Amino acid sequence: MTIHQTEAAKRRIAPSTAAVAGVLTAMVYEHTFNAAYASATDLIEMGSFPARTQLHSVDIIGAGVGAVTADVGFLSGAEGDSHDDTREVSPDFLSAADINNATASAGAAACLAVPRQPRNTGIGVALSGDVAAGAAKKITLVLTYYA
C-alpha cells in the first residue's frame, strides 16, 4: 500500500485556523500525480482537519484523472503517518463523487452532520480507479470550516 501525501500532509504547510469563533476559514489542498496511483492499494492524504472545528463545505476538483470517482473523508490512524498500511478513508464528506474533469461538492446541510473531531485528523481521498503519473493530473480539495 502506498499513502500518497501532499506537502500539507507531510506537515510542511499548516492548516488555516479561525482566529474568531464563527468565522469561515478555507483550506486548499492539491495533489499532483507525480507517481502512479493504484486504486486497489493506494490512498491520498490531503492534509489536516483542525481539531474542534465544524465542517461547512467540501469541494473536490479533478483534472485529467480520467473516469474515476472519489471517496473523501477522515483518514484512520495517526495523522501524517505514511507507513501505516492499515489506514482507510471513511467517506464522511463525499462518497463515489464523479471527479472526471469535474467538481463534486458537499454543502452545508451534509457537512454540518459531520461531527467535530477532538484532535487534528487527516483528510483522505480514495479513488475508484488507477491514475497514471502525469504533471497535468491533479485533484484539488477545498474545505471550509469554522471554530
CSV table of N, CA and C in Angstrom, one decimal:
chain,number,residue,atom,x,y,z
A,1,MET,N,0.8,-1.2,0.0
A,1,MET,CA,0.0,0.0,0.0
A,1,MET,C,0.9,1.2,0.0
A,2,THR,N,0.5,2.2,-0.8
A,2,THR,CA,1.2,3.5,-0.8
A,2,THR,C,0.2,4.6,-0.4
A,3,ILE,N,0.7,5.4,0.6
A,3,ILE,CA,-0.1,6.5,1.0
A,3,ILE,C,0.6,7.7,0.4
A,4,HIS,N,0.0,8.3,-0.7
A,4,HIS,CA,0.5,9.5,-1.3
A,4,HIS,C,0.1,10.7,-0.4
A,5,GLN,N,1.1,11.6,-0.2
A,5,GLN,CA,0.9,12.7,0.7
A,5,GLN,C,1.2,14.0,0.0
A,6,THR,N,0.3,15.0,0.3
A,6,THR,CA,0.6,16.4,-0.2
A,6,THR,C,1.6,17.0,0.8
A,7,GLU,N,2.1,18.1,0.4
A,7,GLU,CA,3.1,18.8,1.3
A,7,GLU,C,2.4,19.1,2.7
A,8,ALA,N,1.1,19.4,2.6
A,8,ALA,CA,0.4,19.7,3.9
A,8,ALA,C,0.3,18.4,4.8
A,9,ALA,N,0.1,17.3,4.1
A,9,ALA,CA,0.1,16.0,4.9
A,9,ALA,C,1.4,15.7,5.5
A,10,LYS,N,2.5,16.1,4.9
A,10,LYS,CA,3.8,15.9,5.4
A,10,LYS,C,4.2,17.0,6.5
A,11,ARG,N,3.2,17.8,6.8
A,11,ARG,CA,3.3,18.9,7.8
A,11,ARG,C,4.3,20.0,7.4
A,12,ARG,N,4.4,20.2,6.1
A,12,ARG,CA,5.2,21.3,5.7
A,12,ARG,C,4.4,22.6,5.5
A,13,ILE,N,3.0,22.4,5.5
A,13,ILE,CA,2.1,23.5,5.4
A,13,ILE,C,1.1,23.3,6.5
A,14,ALA,N,0.9,24.3,7.3
A,14,ALA,CA,-0.1,24.2,8.4
A,14,ALA,C,-1.5,24.6,7.9
A,15,PRO,N,-2.5,23.9,8.5
A,15,PRO,CA,-3.9,24.3,8.1
A,15,PRO,C,-4.3,25.6,8.6
A,16,SER,N,-5.1,26.3,7.9
A,16,SER,CA,-5.6,27.6,8.4
A,16,SER,C,-6.5,27.4,9.6
A,17,THR,N,-6.4,28.3,10.6
A,17,THR,CA,-7.3,28.2,11.7
A,17,THR,C,-8.1,29.5,11.9
A,18,ALA,N,-9.3,29.4,12.4
A,18,ALA,CA,-10.1,30.6,12.6
A,18,ALA,C,-9.6,31.3,13.8
A,19,ALA,N,-9.4,32.6,13.7
A,19,ALA,CA,-8.9,33.4,14.8
A,19,ALA,C,-10.1,33.8,15.7
A,20,VAL,N,-11.3,33.8,15.1
A,20,VAL,CA,-12.5,34.2,15.9
A,20,VAL,C,-13.6,33.1,15.6
A,21,ALA,N,-14.3,32.8,16.7
A,21,ALA,CA,-15.3,31.8,16.6
A,21,ALA,C,-16.4,32.2,15.6
A,22,GLY,N,-16.8,31.3,14.7
A,22,GLY,CA,-17.9,31.6,13.8
A,22,GLY,C,-17.4,32.1,12.5
A,23,VAL,N,-16.1,32.4,12.3
A,23,VAL,CA,-15.6,33.0,11.1
A,23,VAL,C,-15.2,31.8,10.2
A,24,LEU,N,-15.8,31.8,8.9
A,24,LEU,CA,-15.4,30.8,8.0
A,24,LEU,C,-14.0,30.9,7.5
A,25,THR,N,-13.3,29.7,7.5
A,25,THR,CA,-11.9,29.6,7.1
A,25,THR,C,-11.9,28.6,6.0
A,26,ALA,N,-11.0,28.8,5.0
A,26,ALA,CA,-10.9,27.8,3.9
A,26,ALA,C,-9.5,27.3,3.9
A,27,MET,N,-9.3,26.1,3.5
A,27,MET,CA,-8.0,25.5,3.2
A,27,MET,C,-8.1,24.8,1.9
A,28,VAL,N,-7.1,25.0,1.1
A,28,VAL,CA,-7.0,24.4,-0.3
A,28,VAL,C,-5.8,23.4,-0.3
A,29,TYR,N,-6.1,22.1,-0.6
A,29,TYR,CA,-5.1,21.1,-0.7
A,29,TYR,C,-5.0,20.6,-2.1
A,30,GLU,N,-3.8,20.5,-2.7
A,30,GLU,CA,-3.7,20.0,-4.0
A,30,GLU,C,-2.7,18.7,-4.0
A,31,HIS,N,-3.1,17.8,-4.9
A,31,HIS,CA,-2.2,16.6,-5.1
A,31,HIS,C,-2.0,16.4,-6.6
A,32,THR,N,-0.8,16.5,-7.0
A,32,THR,CA,-0.4,16.2,-8.4
A,32,THR,C,0.1,14.8,-8.5
A,33,PHE,N,-0.3,14.0,-9.5
A,33,PHE,CA,0.1,12.6,-9.6
A,33,PHE,C,1.5,12.5,-10.2
A,34,ASN,N,2.5,12.7,-9.4
A,34,ASN,CA,3.9,12.6,-9.8
A,34,ASN,C,4.2,11.1,-9.8
A,35,ALA,N,3.5,10.3,-9.1
A,35,ALA,CA,3.7,8.8,-9.1
A,35,ALA,C,2.3,8.2,-9.5
A,36,ALA,N,2.3,7.0,-10.0
A,36,ALA,CA,1.1,6.3,-10.4
A,36,ALA,C,0.3,6.0,-9.1
A,37,TYR,N,-1.0,6.0,-9.3
A,37,TYR,CA,-1.9,5.7,-8.2
A,37,TYR,C,-2.6,4.4,-8.5
A,38,ALA,N,-2.6,3.4,-7.6
A,38,ALA,CA,-3.2,2.1,-7.8
A,38,ALA,C,-4.4,2.0,-6.9
A,39,SER,N,-5.6,2.0,-7.5
A,39,SER,CA,-6.9,2.0,-6.7
A,39,SER,C,-7.0,0.8,-5.7
A,40,ALA,N,-6.4,-0.3,-6.0
A,40,ALA,CA,-6.6,-1.5,-5.2
A,40,ALA,C,-5.8,-1.3,-3.9
A,41,THR,N,-4.8,-0.5,-3.8
A,41,THR,CA,-4.0,-0.4,-2.6
A,41,THR,C,-3.7,1.0,-2.1
A,42,ASP,N,-3.8,2.0,-2.9
A,42,ASP,CA,-3.3,3.3,-2.5
A,42,ASP,C,-4.4,4.2,-2.0
A,43,LEU,N,-4.0,5.3,-1.3
A,43,LEU,CA,-4.9,6.4,-0.9
A,43,LEU,C,-4.1,7.6,-0.8
A,44,ILE,N,-4.8,8.8,-0.7
A,44,ILE,CA,-4.1,10.0,-0.7
A,44,ILE,C,-4.4,10.8,0.6
A,45,GLU,N,-3.4,11.2,1.3
A,45,GLU,CA,-3.6,12.0,2.5
A,45,GLU,C,-3.4,13.5,2.0
A,46,MET,N,-4.5,14.2,2.1
A,46,MET,CA,-4.5,15.6,1.5
A,46,MET,C,-4.0,16.6,2.5
A,47,GLY,N,-4.2,16.4,3.8
A,47,GLY,CA,-3.8,17.4,4.8
A,47,GLY,C,-4.5,17.1,6.1
A,48,SER,N,-4.6,18.2,6.9
A,48,SER,CA,-5.1,18.1,8.3
A,48,SER,C,-6.4,18.8,8.4
A,49,PHE,N,-7.3,18.2,9.2
A,49,PHE,CA,-8.6,18.9,9.5
A,49,PHE,C,-8.4,19.3,11.0
A,50,PRO,N,-8.4,20.7,11.3
A,50,PRO,CA,-8.1,21.1,12.6
A,50,PRO,C,-9.1,20.6,13.7
A,51,ALA,N,-8.6,20.4,14.9
A,51,ALA,CA,-9.4,19.9,16.0
A,51,ALA,C,-10.5,20.9,16.4
A,52,ARG,N,-11.6,20.4,16.8
A,52,ARG,CA,-12.7,21.1,17.3
A,52,ARG,C,-13.3,22.2,16.3
A,53,THR,N,-13.1,22.0,15.0
A,53,THR,CA,-13.7,22.9,14.1
A,53,THR,C,-14.9,22.2,13.4
A,54,GLN,N,-15.9,22.9,12.9
A,54,GLN,CA,-17.0,22.4,12.3
A,54,GLN,C,-16.9,22.6,10.8
A,55,LEU,N,-17.0,21.4,10.0
A,55,LEU,CA,-17.0,21.5,8.6
A,55,LEU,C,-18.2,22.2,8.1
A,56,HIS,N,-18.0,23.1,7.0
A,56,HIS,CA,-19.1,23.8,6.4
A,56,HIS,C,-19.4,23.4,5.0
A,57,SER,N,-18.3,23.2,4.2
A,57,SER,CA,-18.5,22.7,2.8
A,57,SER,C,-17.2,22.0,2.3
A,58,VAL,N,-17.4,21.2,1.3
A,58,VAL,CA,-16.3,20.5,0.7
A,58,VAL,C,-16.4,20.5,-0.8
A,59,ASP,N,-15.4,20.8,-1.5
A,59,ASP,CA,-15.3,20.7,-3.0
A,59,ASP,C,-14.1,19.9,-3.4
A,60,ILE,N,-14.3,19.0,-4.3
A,60,ILE,CA,-13.1,18.3,-4.8
A,60,ILE,C,-13.1,18.4,-6.3
A,61,ILE,N,-12.0,18.8,-6.9
A,61,ILE,CA,-11.9,19.1,-8.3
A,61,ILE,C,-10.9,18.2,-8.9
A,62,GLY,N,-11.3,17.5,-9.9
A,62,GLY,CA,-10.4,16.6,-10.7
A,62,GLY,C,-10.0,17.2,-12.0
A,63,ALA,N,-8.7,17.0,-12.3
A,63,ALA,CA,-8.2,17.5,-13.6
A,63,ALA,C,-7.3,16.4,-14.2
A,64,GLY,N,-7.8,15.9,-15.3
A,64,GLY,CA,-7.0,14.9,-16.1
A,64,GLY,C,-6.9,13.5,-15.4
A,65,VAL,N,-7.7,13.2,-14.4
A,65,VAL,CA,-7.5,11.9,-13.7
A,65,VAL,C,-8.3,10.8,-14.4
A,66,GLY,N,-9.1,11.1,-15.4
A,66,GLY,CA,-9.9,10.0,-16.0
A,66,GLY,C,-11.2,9.8,-15.4
A,67,ALA,N,-11.8,8.7,-15.8
A,67,ALA,CA,-13.2,8.3,-15.3
A,67,ALA,C,-13.1,7.6,-14.0
A,68,VAL,N,-12.8,8.4,-12.9
A,68,VAL,CA,-12.8,7.8,-11.6
A,68,VAL,C,-13.7,8.6,-10.7
A,69,THR,N,-14.1,7.9,-9.6
A,69,THR,CA,-14.9,8.6,-8.6
A,69,THR,C,-14.0,8.6,-7.3
A,70,ALA,N,-14.4,9.5,-6.4
A,70,ALA,CA,-13.6,9.7,-5.2
A,70,ALA,C,-14.5,9.6,-3.9
A,71,ASP,N,-13.9,8.9,-2.9
A,71,ASP,CA,-14.5,9.0,-1.6
A,71,ASP,C,-13.6,10.0,-0.8
A,72,VAL,N,-14.2,10.9,-0.1
A,72,VAL,CA,-13.5,11.9,0.7
A,72,VAL,C,-13.9,11.9,2.1
A,73,GLY,N,-13.0,11.9,3.0
A,73,GLY,CA,-13.4,11.9,4.4
A,73,GLY,C,-12.2,11.8,5.4
A,74,PHE,N,-12.5,11.5,6.6
A,74,PHE,CA,-11.5,11.4,7.6
A,74,PHE,C,-10.6,10.1,7.3
A,75,LEU,N,-9.4,10.2,7.6
A,75,LEU,CA,-8.4,9.1,7.4
A,75,LEU,C,-8.1,8.5,8.8
A,76,SER,N,-8.3,7.2,8.9
A,76,SER,CA,-8.0,6.5,10.1
A,76,SER,C,-6.5,6.5,10.4
A,77,GLY,N,-6.1,6.2,11.7
A,77,GLY,CA,-4.7,6.2,12.0
A,77,GLY,C,-4.2,7.6,12.4
A,78,ALA,N,-2.9,7.6,12.7
A,78,ALA,CA,-2.2,8.8,13.1
A,78,ALA,C,-2.0,9.7,11.9
A,79,GLU,N,-2.4,11.0,12.1
A,79,GLU,CA,-2.3,12.0,11.0
A,79,GLU,C,-0.8,12.1,10.6
A,80,GLY,N,-0.6,12.1,9.3
A,80,GLY,CA,0.8,12.2,8.7
A,80,GLY,C,1.6,10.9,8.7
A,81,ASP,N,1.0,9.8,9.1
A,81,ASP,CA,1.8,8.5,9.2
A,81,ASP,C,1.7,7.9,7.8
A,82,SER,N,2.8,7.9,7.0
A,82,SER,CA,2.8,7.3,5.7
A,82,SER,C,3.2,5.9,5.7
A,83,HIS,N,3.5,5.3,6.9
A,83,HIS,CA,4.0,3.9,6.9
A,83,HIS,C,2.9,2.9,7.4
A,84,ASP,N,1.8,3.4,7.9
A,84,ASP,CA,0.7,2.5,8.4
A,84,ASP,C,-0.2,2.1,7.3
A,85,ASP,N,0.0,0.8,6.8
A,85,ASP,CA,-0.7,0.4,5.7
A,85,ASP,C,-2.2,-0.1,6.0
A,86,THR,N,-2.6,0.1,7.3
A,86,THR,CA,-3.9,-0.2,7.7
A,86,THR,C,-4.9,1.0,7.6
A,87,ARG,N,-4.3,2.2,7.3
A,87,ARG,CA,-5.2,3.4,7.2
A,87,ARG,C,-6.2,3.3,6.1
A,88,GLU,N,-7.4,3.9,6.4
A,88,GLU,CA,-8.5,3.8,5.5
A,88,GLU,C,-9.2,5.2,5.5
A,89,VAL,N,-9.8,5.5,4.3
A,89,VAL,CA,-10.6,6.7,4.2
A,89,VAL,C,-12.1,6.3,4.4
A,90,SER,N,-12.7,7.0,5.3
A,90,SER,CA,-14.2,6.8,5.5
A,90,SER,C,-14.9,7.9,4.7
A,91,PRO,N,-15.9,7.6,3.9
A,91,PRO,CA,-16.5,8.6,3.1
A,91,PRO,C,-17.4,9.5,3.9
A,92,ASP,N,-16.9,10.2,4.9
A,92,ASP,CA,-17.7,11.1,5.7
A,92,ASP,C,-18.2,12.3,4.9
A,93,PHE,N,-17.4,12.8,4.0
A,93,PHE,CA,-17.8,14.0,3.3
A,93,PHE,C,-18.4,13.8,1.9
A,94,LEU,N,-17.8,12.9,1.1
A,94,LEU,CA,-18.3,12.6,-0.2
A,94,LEU,C,-18.1,11.1,-0.5
A,95,SER,N,-19.1,10.5,-1.1
A,95,SER,CA,-18.9,9.0,-1.5
A,95,SER,C,-19.2,8.9,-3.0
A,96,ALA,N,-18.3,8.2,-3.7
A,96,ALA,CA,-18.3,7.9,-5.1
A,96,ALA,C,-18.7,9.2,-5.9
A,97,ALA,N,-17.9,10.3,-5.6
A,97,ALA,CA,-18.1,11.6,-6.3
A,97,ALA,C,-17.4,11.5,-7.6
A,98,ASP,N,-18.1,11.9,-8.7
A,98,ASP,CA,-17.5,12.0,-10.0
A,98,ASP,C,-16.6,13.2,-10.1
A,99,ILE,N,-15.3,12.9,-10.4
A,99,ILE,CA,-14.3,14.0,-10.5
A,99,ILE,C,-13.6,13.9,-11.8
A,100,ASN,N,-14.2,13.4,-12.8
A,100,ASN,CA,-13.7,13.3,-14.2
A,100,ASN,C,-13.7,14.7,-14.8
A,101,ASN,N,-12.7,15.5,-14.7
A,101,ASN,CA,-12.7,16.9,-15.1
A,101,ASN,C,-13.9,17.6,-14.6
A,102,ALA,N,-14.2,17.4,-13.4
A,102,ALA,CA,-15.4,18.0,-12.8
A,102,ALA,C,-15.2,18.3,-11.3
A,103,THR,N,-16.1,19.0,-10.8
A,103,THR,CA,-16.1,19.4,-9.3
A,103,THR,C,-17.3,18.7,-8.7
A,104,ALA,N,-17.0,18.1,-7.5
A,104,ALA,CA,-18.1,17.5,-6.7
A,104,ALA,C,-18.1,18.2,-5.4
A,105,SER,N,-19.3,18.4,-4.9
A,105,SER,CA,-19.4,19.3,-3.7
A,105,SER,C,-20.3,18.6,-2.6
A,106,ALA,N,-20.1,18.9,-1.4
A,106,ALA,CA,-20.9,18.6,-0.3
A,106,ALA,C,-21.2,20.0,0.4
A,107,GLY,N,-22.5,20.3,0.5
A,107,GLY,CA,-22.9,21.6,1.0
A,107,GLY,C,-23.1,21.6,2.5
A,108,ALA,N,-23.5,22.7,3.0
A,108,ALA,CA,-23.6,22.9,4.5
A,108,ALA,C,-24.5,21.9,5.1
A,109,ALA,N,-25.6,21.5,4.5
A,109,ALA,CA,-26.6,20.6,5.2
A,109,ALA,C,-25.9,19.2,5.5
A,110,ALA,N,-25.1,18.7,4.5
A,110,ALA,CA,-24.4,17.4,4.7
A,110,ALA,C,-23.2,17.6,5.6
A,111,CYS,N,-22.5,18.7,5.5
A,111,CYS,CA,-21.3,18.9,6.3
A,111,CYS,C,-21.6,19.2,7.7
A,112,LEU,N,-22.7,19.8,8.0
A,112,LEU,CA,-23.0,20.1,9.4
A,112,LEU,C,-23.3,18.8,10.2
A,113,ALA,N,-23.6,17.8,9.5
A,113,ALA,CA,-23.9,16.5,10.1
A,113,ALA,C,-22.6,15.7,10.5
A,114,VAL,N,-21.5,16.2,10.0
A,114,VAL,CA,-20.2,15.6,10.3
A,114,VAL,C,-19.7,16.1,11.7
A,115,PRO,N,-19.5,15.2,12.6
A,115,PRO,CA,-19.1,15.7,14.0
A,115,PRO,C,-17.7,16.3,14.0
A,116,ARG,N,-17.6,17.3,15.0
A,116,ARG,CA,-16.3,17.9,15.2
A,116,ARG,C,-15.4,16.8,15.7
A,117,GLN,N,-14.1,16.9,15.4
A,117,GLN,CA,-13.1,16.0,15.9
A,117,GLN,C,-12.3,16.5,17.1
A,118,PRO,N,-12.0,15.6,18.0
A,118,PRO,CA,-11.3,16.1,19.3
A,118,PRO,C,-9.8,16.4,19.0
A,119,ARG,N,-9.3,16.0,17.9
A,119,ARG,CA,-7.9,16.2,17.6
A,119,ARG,C,-7.7,16.5,16.1
A,120,ASN,N,-6.6,17.0,15.7
A,120,ASN,CA,-6.3,17.2,14.3
A,120,ASN,C,-6.4,15.8,13.7
A,121,THR,N,-7.1,15.8,12.5
A,121,THR,CA,-7.4,14.5,11.9
A,121,THR,C,-7.0,14.6,10.4
A,122,GLY,N,-6.4,13.5,9.9
A,122,GLY,CA,-6.0,13.5,8.4
A,122,GLY,C,-7.3,13.5,7.6
A,123,ILE,N,-7.2,14.2,6.4
A,123,ILE,CA,-8.2,14.1,5.4
A,123,ILE,C,-7.7,13.3,4.3
A,124,GLY,N,-8.5,12.3,3.9
A,124,GLY,CA,-8.1,11.4,2.8
A,124,GLY,C,-9.0,11.3,1.6
A,125,VAL,N,-8.4,10.8,0.5
A,125,VAL,CA,-9.2,10.6,-0.7
A,125,VAL,C,-8.8,9.2,-1.2
A,126,ALA,N,-9.8,8.4,-1.5
A,126,ALA,CA,-9.6,7.1,-2.2
A,126,ALA,C,-10.3,7.2,-3.5
A,127,LEU,N,-9.6,6.8,-4.5
A,127,LEU,CA,-10.1,6.8,-5.9
A,127,LEU,C,-10.6,5.4,-6.4
A,128,SER,N,-11.6,5.4,-7.2
A,128,SER,CA,-12.2,4.1,-7.7
A,128,SER,C,-11.3,3.5,-8.8
A,129,GLY,N,-10.4,4.2,-9.4
A,129,GLY,CA,-9.6,3.6,-10.5
A,129,GLY,C,-8.2,4.1,-10.4
A,130,ASP,N,-7.4,3.4,-11.2
A,130,ASP,CA,-6.0,3.7,-11.3
A,130,ASP,C,-5.8,5.0,-12.0
A,131,VAL,N,-4.7,5.8,-11.6
A,131,VAL,CA,-4.3,7.0,-12.3
A,131,VAL,C,-2.8,6.9,-12.6
A,132,ALA,N,-2.5,7.0,-13.9
A,132,ALA,CA,-1.1,7.0,-14.3
A,132,ALA,C,-0.4,8.4,-13.9
A,133,ALA,N,0.9,8.3,-13.7
A,133,ALA,CA,1.6,9.5,-13.3
A,133,ALA,C,1.5,10.5,-14.4
A,134,GLY,N,1.5,11.8,-14.0
A,134,GLY,CA,1.4,12.9,-15.0
A,134,GLY,C,1.3,14.2,-14.4
A,135,ALA,N,2.1,15.2,-14.8
A,135,ALA,CA,2.1,16.5,-14.2
A,135,ALA,C,0.8,17.3,-14.4
A,136,ALA,N,0.0,16.9,-15.4
A,136,ALA,CA,-1.2,17.6,-15.6
A,136,ALA,C,-2.4,17.0,-14.9
A,137,LYS,N,-2.1,15.9,-14.2
A,137,LYS,CA,-3.2,15.2,-13.5
A,137,LYS,C,-3.2,15.6,-12.0
A,138,LYS,N,-4.3,16.1,-11.5
A,138,LYS,CA,-4.3,16.5,-10.1
A,138,LYS,C,-5.7,16.6,-9.6
A,139,ILE,N,-5.8,16.6,-8.3
A,139,ILE,CA,-7.0,16.8,-7.6
A,139,ILE,C,-6.8,17.9,-6.6
A,140,THR,N,-7.8,18.7,-6.4
A,140,THR,CA,-7.8,19.9,-5.5
A,140,THR,C,-8.9,19.7,-4.6
A,141,LEU,N,-8.7,19.9,-3.3
A,141,LEU,CA,-9.7,19.7,-2.2
A,141,LEU,C,-9.8,21.1,-1.5
A,142,VAL,N,-11.0,21.6,-1.5
A,142,VAL,CA,-11.3,22.9,-0.8
A,142,VAL,C,-12.2,22.6,0.4
A,143,LEU,N,-11.7,22.9,1.6
A,143,LEU,CA,-12.6,22.7,2.8
A,143,LEU,C,-12.9,24.0,3.4
A,144,THR,N,-14.1,24.3,3.7
A,144,THR,CA,-14.4,25.5,4.5
A,144,THR,C,-15.0,25.0,5.9
A,145,TYR,N,-14.6,25.7,6.9
A,145,TYR,CA,-14.9,25.3,8.3
A,145,TYR,C,-14.9,26.5,9.2
A,146,TYR,N,-15.4,26.3,10.4
A,146,TYR,CA,-15.3,27.4,11.4
A,146,TYR,C,-15.1,26.8,12.7
A,147,ALA,N,-14.6,27.7,13.6
A,147,ALA,CA,-14.3,27.3,15.0
A,147,ALA,C,-15.6,27.3,15.9
